[in-house]
Coordinates of C-alpha atoms in Angstrom, one line a residue:
X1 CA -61.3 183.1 80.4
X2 CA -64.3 183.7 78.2
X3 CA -67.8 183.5 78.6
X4 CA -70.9 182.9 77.3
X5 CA -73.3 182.9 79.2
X6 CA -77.4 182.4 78.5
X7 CA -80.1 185.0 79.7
X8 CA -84.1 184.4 79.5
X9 CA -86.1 186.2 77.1
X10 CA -89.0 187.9 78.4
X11 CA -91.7 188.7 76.7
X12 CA -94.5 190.7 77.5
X13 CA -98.4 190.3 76.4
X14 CA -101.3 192.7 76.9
X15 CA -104.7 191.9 76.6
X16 CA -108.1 194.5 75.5
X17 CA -110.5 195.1 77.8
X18 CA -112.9 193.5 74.8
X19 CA -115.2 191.9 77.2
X20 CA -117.6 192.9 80.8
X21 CA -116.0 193.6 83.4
X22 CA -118.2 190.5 85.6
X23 CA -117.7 188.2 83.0
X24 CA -113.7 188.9 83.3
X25 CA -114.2 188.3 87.0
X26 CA -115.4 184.8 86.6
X27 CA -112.5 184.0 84.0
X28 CA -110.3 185.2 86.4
X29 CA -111.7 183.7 89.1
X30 CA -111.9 180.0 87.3
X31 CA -108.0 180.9 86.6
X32 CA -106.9 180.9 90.0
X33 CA -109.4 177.6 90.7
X34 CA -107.1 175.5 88.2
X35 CA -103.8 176.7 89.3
X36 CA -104.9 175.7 93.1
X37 CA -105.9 172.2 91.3
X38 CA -102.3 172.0 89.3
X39 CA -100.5 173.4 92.2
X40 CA -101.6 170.4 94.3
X41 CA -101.4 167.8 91.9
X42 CA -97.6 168.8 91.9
X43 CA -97.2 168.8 95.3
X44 CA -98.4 165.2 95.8
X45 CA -96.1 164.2 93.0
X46 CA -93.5 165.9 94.4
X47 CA -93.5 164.4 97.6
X48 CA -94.2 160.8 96.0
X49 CA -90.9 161.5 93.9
X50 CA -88.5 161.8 96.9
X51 CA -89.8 157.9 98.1
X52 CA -89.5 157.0 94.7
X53 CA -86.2 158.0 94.7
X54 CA -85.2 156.5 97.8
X55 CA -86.9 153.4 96.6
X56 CA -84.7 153.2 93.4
X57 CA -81.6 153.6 95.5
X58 CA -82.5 150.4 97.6
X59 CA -83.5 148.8 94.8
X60 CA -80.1 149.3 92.1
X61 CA -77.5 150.9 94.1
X62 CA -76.5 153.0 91.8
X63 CA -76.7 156.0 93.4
X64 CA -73.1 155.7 95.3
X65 CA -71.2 153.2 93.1
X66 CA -68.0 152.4 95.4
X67 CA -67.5 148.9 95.5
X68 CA -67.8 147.5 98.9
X69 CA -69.8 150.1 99.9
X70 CA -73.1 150.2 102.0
X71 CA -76.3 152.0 103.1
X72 CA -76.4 153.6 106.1
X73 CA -78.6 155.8 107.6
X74 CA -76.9 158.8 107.2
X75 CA -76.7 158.2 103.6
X76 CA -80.6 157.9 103.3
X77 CA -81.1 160.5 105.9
X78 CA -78.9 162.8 103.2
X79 CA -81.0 161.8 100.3
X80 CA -84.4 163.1 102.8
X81 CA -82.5 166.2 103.8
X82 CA -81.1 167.4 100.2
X83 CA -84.7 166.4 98.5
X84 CA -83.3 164.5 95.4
X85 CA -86.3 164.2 93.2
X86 CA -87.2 161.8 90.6
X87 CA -87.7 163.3 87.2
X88 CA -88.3 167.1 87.8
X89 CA -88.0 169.3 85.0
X90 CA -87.7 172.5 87.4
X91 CA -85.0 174.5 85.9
X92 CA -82.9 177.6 86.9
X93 CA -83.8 181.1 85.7
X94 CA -80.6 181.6 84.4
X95 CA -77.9 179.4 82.7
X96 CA -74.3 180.5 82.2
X97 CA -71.2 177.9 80.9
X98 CA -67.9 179.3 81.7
X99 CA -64.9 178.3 79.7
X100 CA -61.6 178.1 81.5
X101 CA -58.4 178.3 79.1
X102 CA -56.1 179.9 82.1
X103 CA -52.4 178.3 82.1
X104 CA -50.7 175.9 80.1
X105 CA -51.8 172.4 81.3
X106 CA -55.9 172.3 81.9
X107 CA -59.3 173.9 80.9
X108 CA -62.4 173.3 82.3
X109 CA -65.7 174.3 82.5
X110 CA -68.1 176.1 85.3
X111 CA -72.0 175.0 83.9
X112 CA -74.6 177.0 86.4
X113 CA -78.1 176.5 85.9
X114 CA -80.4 173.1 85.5
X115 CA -77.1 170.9 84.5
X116 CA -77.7 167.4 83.7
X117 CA -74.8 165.0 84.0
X118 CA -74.9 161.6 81.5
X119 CA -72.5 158.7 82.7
X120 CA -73.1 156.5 79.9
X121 CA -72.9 159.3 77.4
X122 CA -70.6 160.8 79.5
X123 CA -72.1 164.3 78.9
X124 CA -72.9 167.3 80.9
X125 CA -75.9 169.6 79.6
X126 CA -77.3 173.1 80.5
X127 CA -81.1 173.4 79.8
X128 CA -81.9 176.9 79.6
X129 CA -85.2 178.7 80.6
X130 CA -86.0 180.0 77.3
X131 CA -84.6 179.3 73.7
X132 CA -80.8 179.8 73.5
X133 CA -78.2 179.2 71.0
X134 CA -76.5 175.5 71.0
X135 CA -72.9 175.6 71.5
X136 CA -70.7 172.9 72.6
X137 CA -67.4 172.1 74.3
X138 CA -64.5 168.7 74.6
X139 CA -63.3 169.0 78.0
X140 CA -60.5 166.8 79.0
X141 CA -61.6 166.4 82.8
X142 CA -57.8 165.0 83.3
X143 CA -55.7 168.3 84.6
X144 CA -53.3 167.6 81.3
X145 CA -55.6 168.6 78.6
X146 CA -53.4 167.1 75.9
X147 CA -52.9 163.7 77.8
X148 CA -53.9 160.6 75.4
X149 CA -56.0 158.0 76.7
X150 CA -59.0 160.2 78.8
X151 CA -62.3 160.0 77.2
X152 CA -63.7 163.7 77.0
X153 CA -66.5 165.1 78.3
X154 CA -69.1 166.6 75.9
X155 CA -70.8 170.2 77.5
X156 CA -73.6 171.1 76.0
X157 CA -75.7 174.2 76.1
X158 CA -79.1 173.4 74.7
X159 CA -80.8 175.1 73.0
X160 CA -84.4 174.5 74.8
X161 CA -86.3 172.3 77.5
X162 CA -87.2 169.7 74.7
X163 CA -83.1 168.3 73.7
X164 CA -82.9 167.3 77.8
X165 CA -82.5 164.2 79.1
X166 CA -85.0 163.5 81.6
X167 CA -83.3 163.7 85.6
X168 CA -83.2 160.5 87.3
X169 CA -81.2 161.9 90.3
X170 CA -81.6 165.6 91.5
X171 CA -78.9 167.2 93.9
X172 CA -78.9 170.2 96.0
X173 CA -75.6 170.1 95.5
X174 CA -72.8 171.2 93.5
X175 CA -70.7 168.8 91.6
X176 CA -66.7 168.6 90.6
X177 CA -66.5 165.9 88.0
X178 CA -62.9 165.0 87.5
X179 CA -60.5 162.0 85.7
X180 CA -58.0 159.5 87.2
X181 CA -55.8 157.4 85.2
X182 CA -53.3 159.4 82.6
X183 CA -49.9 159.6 84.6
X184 CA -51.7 158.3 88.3
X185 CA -49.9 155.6 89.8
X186 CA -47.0 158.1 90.6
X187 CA -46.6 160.0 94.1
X188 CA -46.1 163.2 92.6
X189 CA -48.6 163.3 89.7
X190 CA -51.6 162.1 92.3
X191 CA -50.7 165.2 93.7
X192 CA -50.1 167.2 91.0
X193 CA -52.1 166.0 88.5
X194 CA -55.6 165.1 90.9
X195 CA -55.4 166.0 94.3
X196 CA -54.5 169.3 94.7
X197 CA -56.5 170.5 91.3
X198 CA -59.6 168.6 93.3
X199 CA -58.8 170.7 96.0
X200 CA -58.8 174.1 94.3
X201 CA -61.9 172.9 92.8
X202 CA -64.0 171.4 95.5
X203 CA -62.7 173.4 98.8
X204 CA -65.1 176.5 98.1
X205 CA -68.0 174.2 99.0
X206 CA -66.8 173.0 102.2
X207 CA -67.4 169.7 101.9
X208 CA -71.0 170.2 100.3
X209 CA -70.3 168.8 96.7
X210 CA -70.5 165.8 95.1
X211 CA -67.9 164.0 93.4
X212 CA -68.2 162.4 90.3
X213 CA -65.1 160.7 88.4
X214 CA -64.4 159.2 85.3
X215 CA -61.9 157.0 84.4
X216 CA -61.9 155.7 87.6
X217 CA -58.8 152.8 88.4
X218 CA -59.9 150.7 91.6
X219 CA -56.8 151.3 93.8
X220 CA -56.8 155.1 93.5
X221 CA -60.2 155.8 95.9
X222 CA -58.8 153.5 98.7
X223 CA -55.2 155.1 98.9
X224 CA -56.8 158.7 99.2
X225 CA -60.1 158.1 101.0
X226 CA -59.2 160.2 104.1
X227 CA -58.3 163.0 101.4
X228 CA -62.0 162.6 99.4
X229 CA -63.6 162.2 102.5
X230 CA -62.4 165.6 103.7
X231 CA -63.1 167.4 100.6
X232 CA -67.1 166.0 100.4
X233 CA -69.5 164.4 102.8
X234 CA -70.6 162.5 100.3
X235 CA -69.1 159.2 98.4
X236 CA -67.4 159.6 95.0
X237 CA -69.8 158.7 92.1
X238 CA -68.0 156.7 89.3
X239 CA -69.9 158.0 86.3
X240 CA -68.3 155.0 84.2
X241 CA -71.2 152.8 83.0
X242 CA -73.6 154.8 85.2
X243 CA -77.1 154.7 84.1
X244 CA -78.7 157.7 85.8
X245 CA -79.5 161.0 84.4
X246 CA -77.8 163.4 87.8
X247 CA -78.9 166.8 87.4
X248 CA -77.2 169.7 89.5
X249 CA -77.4 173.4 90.2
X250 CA -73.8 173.9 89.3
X251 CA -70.9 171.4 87.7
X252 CA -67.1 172.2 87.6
X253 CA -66.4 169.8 84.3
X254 CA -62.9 169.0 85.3
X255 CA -59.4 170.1 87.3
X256 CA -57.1 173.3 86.7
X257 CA -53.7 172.4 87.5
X258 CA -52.1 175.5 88.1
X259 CA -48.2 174.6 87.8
X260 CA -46.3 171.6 89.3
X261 CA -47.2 170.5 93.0
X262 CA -48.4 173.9 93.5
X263 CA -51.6 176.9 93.5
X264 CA -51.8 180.6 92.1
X265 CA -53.6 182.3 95.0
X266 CA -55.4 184.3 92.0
X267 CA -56.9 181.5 90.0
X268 CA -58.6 179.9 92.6
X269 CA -62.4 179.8 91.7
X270 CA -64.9 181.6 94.6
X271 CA -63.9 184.0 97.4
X272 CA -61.3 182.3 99.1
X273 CA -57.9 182.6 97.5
X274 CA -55.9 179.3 98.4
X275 CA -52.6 178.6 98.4
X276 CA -50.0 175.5 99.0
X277 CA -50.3 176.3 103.0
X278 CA -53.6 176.1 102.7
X279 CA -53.1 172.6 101.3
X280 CA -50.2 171.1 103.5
X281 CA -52.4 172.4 106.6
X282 CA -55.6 170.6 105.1
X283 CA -53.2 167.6 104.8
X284 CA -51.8 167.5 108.6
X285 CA -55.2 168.0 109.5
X286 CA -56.6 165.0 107.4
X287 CA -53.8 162.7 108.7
X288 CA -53.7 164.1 112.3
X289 CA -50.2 165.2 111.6
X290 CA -48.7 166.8 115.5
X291 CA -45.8 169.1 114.5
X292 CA -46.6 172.4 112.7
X293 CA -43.1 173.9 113.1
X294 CA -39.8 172.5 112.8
X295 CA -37.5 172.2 116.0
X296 CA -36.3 175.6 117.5
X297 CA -32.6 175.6 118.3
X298 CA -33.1 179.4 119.7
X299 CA -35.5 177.9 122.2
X300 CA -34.0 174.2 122.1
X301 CA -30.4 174.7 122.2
X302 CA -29.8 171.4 123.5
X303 CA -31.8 169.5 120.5
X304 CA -30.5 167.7 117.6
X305 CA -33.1 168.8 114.3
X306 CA -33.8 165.4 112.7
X307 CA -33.0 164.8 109.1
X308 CA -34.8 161.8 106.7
X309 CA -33.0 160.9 103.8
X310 CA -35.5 158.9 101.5
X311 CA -34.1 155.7 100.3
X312 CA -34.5 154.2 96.7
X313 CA -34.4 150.8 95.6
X314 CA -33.8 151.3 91.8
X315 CA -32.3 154.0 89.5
X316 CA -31.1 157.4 91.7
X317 CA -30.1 155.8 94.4
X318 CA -27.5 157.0 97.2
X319 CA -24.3 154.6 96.6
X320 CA -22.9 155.8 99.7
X321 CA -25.6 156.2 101.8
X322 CA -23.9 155.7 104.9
X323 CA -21.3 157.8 104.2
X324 CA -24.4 160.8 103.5
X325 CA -25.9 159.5 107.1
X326 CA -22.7 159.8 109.1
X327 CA -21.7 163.1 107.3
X328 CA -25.4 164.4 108.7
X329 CA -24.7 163.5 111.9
X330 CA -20.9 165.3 111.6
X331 CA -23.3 168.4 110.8
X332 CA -25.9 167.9 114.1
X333 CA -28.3 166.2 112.7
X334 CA -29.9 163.0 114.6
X335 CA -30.3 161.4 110.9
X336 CA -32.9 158.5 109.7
X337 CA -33.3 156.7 106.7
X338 CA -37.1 155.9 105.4
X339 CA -38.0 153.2 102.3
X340 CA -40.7 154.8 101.0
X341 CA -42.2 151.2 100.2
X342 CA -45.9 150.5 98.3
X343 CA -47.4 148.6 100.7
X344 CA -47.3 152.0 103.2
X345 CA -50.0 154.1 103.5
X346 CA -49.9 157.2 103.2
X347 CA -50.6 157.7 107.0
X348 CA -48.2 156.0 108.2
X349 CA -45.5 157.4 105.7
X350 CA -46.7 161.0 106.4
X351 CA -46.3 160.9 110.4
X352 CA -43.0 159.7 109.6
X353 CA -41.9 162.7 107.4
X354 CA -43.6 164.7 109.9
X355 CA -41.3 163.6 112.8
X356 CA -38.4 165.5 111.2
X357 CA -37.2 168.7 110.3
X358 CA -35.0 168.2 106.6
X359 CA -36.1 165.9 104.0
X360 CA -33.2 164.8 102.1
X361 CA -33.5 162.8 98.6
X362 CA -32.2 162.5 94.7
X363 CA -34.8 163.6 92.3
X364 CA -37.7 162.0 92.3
X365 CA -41.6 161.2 93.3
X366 CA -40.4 160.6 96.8
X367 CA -39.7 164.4 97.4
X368 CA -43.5 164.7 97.1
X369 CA -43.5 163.7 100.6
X370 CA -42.2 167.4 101.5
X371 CA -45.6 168.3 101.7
X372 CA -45.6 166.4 105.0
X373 CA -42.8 168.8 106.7
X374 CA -43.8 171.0 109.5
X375 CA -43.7 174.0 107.6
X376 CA -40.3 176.4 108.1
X377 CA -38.5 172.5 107.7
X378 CA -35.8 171.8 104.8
X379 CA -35.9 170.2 101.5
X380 CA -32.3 169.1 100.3
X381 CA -32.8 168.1 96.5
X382 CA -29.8 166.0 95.1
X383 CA -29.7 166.7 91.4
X384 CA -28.8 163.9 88.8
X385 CA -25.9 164.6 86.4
X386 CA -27.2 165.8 83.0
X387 CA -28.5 169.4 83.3
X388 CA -31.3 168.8 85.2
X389 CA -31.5 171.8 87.5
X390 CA -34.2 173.5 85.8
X391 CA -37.2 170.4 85.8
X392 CA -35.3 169.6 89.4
X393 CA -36.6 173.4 90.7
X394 CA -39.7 173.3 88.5
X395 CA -40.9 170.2 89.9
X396 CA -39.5 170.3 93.5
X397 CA -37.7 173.6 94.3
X398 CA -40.6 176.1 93.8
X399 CA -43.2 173.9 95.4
X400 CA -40.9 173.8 98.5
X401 CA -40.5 177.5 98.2
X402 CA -44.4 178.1 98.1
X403 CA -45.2 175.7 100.8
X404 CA -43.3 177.6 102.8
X405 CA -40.0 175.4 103.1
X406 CA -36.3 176.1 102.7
X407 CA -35.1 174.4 99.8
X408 CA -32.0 173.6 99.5
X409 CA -30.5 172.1 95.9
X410 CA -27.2 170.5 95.1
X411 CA -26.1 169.3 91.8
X412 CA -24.2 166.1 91.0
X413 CA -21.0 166.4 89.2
X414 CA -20.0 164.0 86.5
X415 CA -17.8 162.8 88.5
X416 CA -20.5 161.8 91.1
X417 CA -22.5 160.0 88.9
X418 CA -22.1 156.1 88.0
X419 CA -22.5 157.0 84.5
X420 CA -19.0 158.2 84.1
X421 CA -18.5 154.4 85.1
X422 CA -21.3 152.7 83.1
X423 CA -20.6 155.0 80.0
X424 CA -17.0 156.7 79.9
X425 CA -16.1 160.5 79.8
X426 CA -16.3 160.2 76.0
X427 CA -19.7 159.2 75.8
X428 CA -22.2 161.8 74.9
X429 CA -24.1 161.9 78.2
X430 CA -21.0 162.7 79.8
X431 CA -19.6 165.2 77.6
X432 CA -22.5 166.9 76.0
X433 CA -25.3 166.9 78.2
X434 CA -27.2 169.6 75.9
X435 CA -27.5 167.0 72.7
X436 CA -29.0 164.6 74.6
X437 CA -31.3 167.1 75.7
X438 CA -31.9 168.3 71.9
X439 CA -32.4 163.9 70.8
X440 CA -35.5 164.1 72.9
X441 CA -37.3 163.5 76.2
X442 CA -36.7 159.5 75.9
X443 CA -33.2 159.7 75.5
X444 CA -33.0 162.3 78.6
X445 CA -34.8 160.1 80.8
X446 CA -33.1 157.1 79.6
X447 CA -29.9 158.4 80.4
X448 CA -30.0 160.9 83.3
X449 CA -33.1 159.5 85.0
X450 CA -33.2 155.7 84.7
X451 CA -29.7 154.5 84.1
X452 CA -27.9 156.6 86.7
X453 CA -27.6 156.8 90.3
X454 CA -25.1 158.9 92.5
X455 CA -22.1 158.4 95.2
X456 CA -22.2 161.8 96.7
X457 CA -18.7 163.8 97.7
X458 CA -19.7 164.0 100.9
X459 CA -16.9 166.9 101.3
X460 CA -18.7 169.3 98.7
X461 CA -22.2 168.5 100.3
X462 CA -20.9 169.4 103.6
X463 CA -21.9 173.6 103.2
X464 CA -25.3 172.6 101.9
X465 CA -25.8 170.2 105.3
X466 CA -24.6 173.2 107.2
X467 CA -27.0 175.5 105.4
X468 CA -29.7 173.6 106.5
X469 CA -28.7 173.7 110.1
X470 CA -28.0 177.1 110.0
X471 CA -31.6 178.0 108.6
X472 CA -33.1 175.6 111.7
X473 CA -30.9 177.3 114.2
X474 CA -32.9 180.9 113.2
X475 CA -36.2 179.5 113.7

C-alpha cells in the first residue's frame, strides 16, 4: 500500500506595534463588527441552501437515480437530517489519497478530505486546504483491475481550491463507488467479483454510506436489492450520465477482491476484521435464513441429514442422476434434487439450500450456493475430467473451507466422463490433459468445461458419501 497523503501549510504573520494603541482598538473592534456581518450572511445562505437542495431534488430527480423509484418521506426527512448543501466550498483540514495495490486482482483508492465525485466525467477529486502537488490515478472500480470493457475512474488530488468543480450535492456521508458489468451475469462472479468486495468495503460504516455505481446493467440492482439494502440506508446512485457535482467526506474509489468467493481477515479496511462467516451470517440474516447448524446425529440419532444435489441442464451434468440419488439414500441421506433455474430468486433458492445439510454438485456457478449452508454442513465438489483439481479447490474448496464447511472433492476419471465417448481414448483430451492445458484457456474450457459432462461410478463415490455422513454424525 503506499501513500501520499496532503498536509496544510501554515504560515504565520506578525504585525509592529507601528500605530496607538486606541487607534488599534477601533481596527480591532471594526474587525470583529464585519466578521459578525459575514458570519450571518452565511448563515442565512446556508440555511437557504438546504431548501434549495431539497427543491432541486423534487424538481429533476436526480438525486436517487433507480428507475421506478419514488420520494418518500423518509428520503426527504434524510436529506433534512444529513444537511446536504447546495454549492458549499467548506473543505476538510486535511486531505489524504490512499493507494491500494494489495493482491493480485484489484486496487483502489481511499480519498479523505473535501472529495468531489463527477458522473459525467466520471471523476473523483480531493481539494486540499492549502496548495499541494497534483497527482493522479486510473482506478478500475471493477474488482478485476485488468478486465476490458470498465470505463476507469480518474482520482485527482488538486492542487488548490480554484481546479474544483463546484458541489451540487453535499453528503455527510461516506461513499463506496463501485462497477457492475465485466464477468456479472454469473452466480459466482456476483459474488466474487461485486458482492462480497462491496461488503469488505461498505460494512465498516454500518449502513451509513452511500452507494454509487458505474457501469450499472438494469437487472443487477433488482436481483440483489435485499443485499444493497442491508449494506446502506440509502438508494444506489448510478453515476452514469449523472449531472451533479456529489461531494463527500470520504470515497472508497472501487472493490478489493481478496481471492475467490472469499476475505483475508487482515486486509479488511477499518477496525473490524471480517471474514467469510461474517458474510454467510450477514446473508441468513438478509434472507431470514432459520438453520445456523447442520442436523446433529449425536443429539438426533433418529434423523436422516438431508443432501441437495444441484441439477444442470447443459454441459456438466449428472448422466446418472438417479443412480447418485439412490446411492445417497443407500448412505442415510433423505436426498433432493434442486434446478437452480433463472427465474428463482435468490430467496427462494437460498431457503432451499438452507433446508439441508450437504450440497452436492459438478463444478460450476451453482456451488456458489454453499454460502447458503448452515455452517458445519458439507460441500461435495464433483471434479470434471481434465486436471481440474487445482481451479476446482481455488474456486470452491477453500471458500468452503473458510466459510466454515467440510469440503469434500472427488475427481472424475476418464472413464467417467462422456468425453471418452464423444472423443476416443486417443484423442488429446483424453490422453494428455496437460497439452491442452499448455494450447490455452479456450481450448481447456472448450474441452473439459463445455463439451463434457459425467456418469458417476457410483461404487468409487460411495467413501466420499460416507465421509460426509461421518463428519455430520460428530456434530
Amino acid at each position: 500500500m503506499t501513500c501520499c497523503e496532503e498536509r496544510p501549510r501554515k504560515s504565520m504573520k506578525s504585525w509592529a506595534p507601528t500605530i496607538h494603541l486606541n487607534i488599534g482598538f477601533v481596527v480591532g473592534g471594526l474587525f470583529m463588527l464585519l466578521i459578525y456581518l459575514a458570519v450571518s450572511q452565511q448563515a442565512a445562505i446556508g440555511g437557504l441552501s438546504v431548501a434549495t437542495t431539497v427543491a432541486q431534488w423534487f424538481a429533476d430527480k436526480q438525486l436517487i437515480q433507480r428507475p421506478g423509484e419514488t420520494l418518500v418521506t423518509s428520503d426527504l426527512q434524510w436529506i433534512s437530517n444529513k444537511q446536504l448543501v447546495q454549492g458549499s466550498d467548506e473543505s476538510a483540514e486535511n486531505g489524504e489519497v490512499v493507494h491500494n495495490t494489495k493482491g493480485y486482482y484489484s486496487e483502489t483508492c481511499e480519498v479523505n478530505g473535501d472529495v468531489r465525485v463527477n458522473g459525467t466525467a466520471l471523476s473523483v477529486a480531493l481539494v486540499p486546504s492549502s496548495w499541494s502537488e497534483r497527482r493522479e490515478w486510473r482506478i478500475q472500480p471493477y474488482s478485476r483491475k485488468t478486465l476490458p470493457g470498465i470505463r476507469a475512474v480518474t482520482v485527482t488530488q488538486l492542487p488548490g481550491k480554484a481546479a474544483a468543480p463546484a458541489c451540487t450535492v453535499r453528503y455527510g456521508v461516506p461513499a463506496v463507488l463501485f462497477a457492475v458489468g465485466g464477468l456479472t451475469g454469473n452466480f459466482w462472479h456476483d459474488f466474487t467479483d461485486v458482492l462480497v468486495p462491496l461488503f469488505i468495503a461498505s460494512r465498516r460504516y454500518d449502513g451509513e454510506v452511500q452507494l454509487l455505481v458505474t457501469n450499472a446493467q438494469t437487472w443487477w440492482p433488482a436481483a440483489y436489492r435485499p443485499i444493497l439494502r442491508r449494506l446502506s440506508r440509502y438508494d444506489v446512485v448510478d453515476l452514469d450520465g449523472d449531472e451533479h457535482v456529489r461531494c463527500f467526506p470520504r470515497v472508497t474509489v472501487g472493490v478489493h477482491m481478496h481471492k475467490d468467493l472469499s476475505i483475508i481477515p487482515e486486509w479488511v479496511p477499518g477496525r473490524r476484521r471480517l471474514s467469510m462467516p461474517d458474510f454467510t451470517r450477514f446473508l441468513r440474516e438478509i434472507y431470514a435464513l432459520p438453520r445456523g447448524a447442520p442436523v446433529s446425529l449425536l443429539r438426533e440419532p433418529g434423523k436422516r441429514p438431508r443432501l441437495l444435489l444441484i441439477r444442470r441442464t447443459h454441459s456438466r451434468r449428472f448422466m446418472n442422476e438417479q443412480e447418485i440419488l439412490r446411492a445417497a439414500e443407500a448412505a442415510g441421506f433423505e436426498a433432493a434434487v434442486i434446478d437452480l433455474r433463472r427465474d428463482v430468486g435468490v430467496e427462494e433458492q437460498a431457503r432451499e439450500v438452507n433446508s439441508h445439510d450437504v450440497l452436492l454438485g459438478v463444478h460450476g456457478a451453482g456451488l456458489t450456493n454453499m454460502l447458503f449452508l448452515p455452517p458445519g454442513g458439507v460441500l461435495i465438489q464433483v471434479v470434471p475430467y481434465g486436471k481440474l483439481d487445482h481451479i476446482a479447490r481455488m474456486e470452491y474448496g477453500e471458500p468452503a473451507k473458510d466459510m466454515g464447511l467440510r469440503y469434500l472433492e472427488y475427481s472424475v476419471a476418464a472413464e467417467e466422463s462422456t468425453l471418452m465417448e464423444t472423443l476416443g481414448p486417443e484423442h488429446p483430451a483424453i490422453k494428455d490433459p496437460d497439452a491442452v492445458h499448455r494450447s490455452g484457456w479456450n481450448n481447456m474450457t472448450e474441452f473439459y468445461l463445455n463439451k463434457q459432462s459425467v456418469r458417476v461410478d457410483v461404487g468409487r463415490f460411495a467413501p466420499t458419501l460416507a465421509q460426509a455422513f461421518d463428519h455430520l454424525r460428530q456434530q
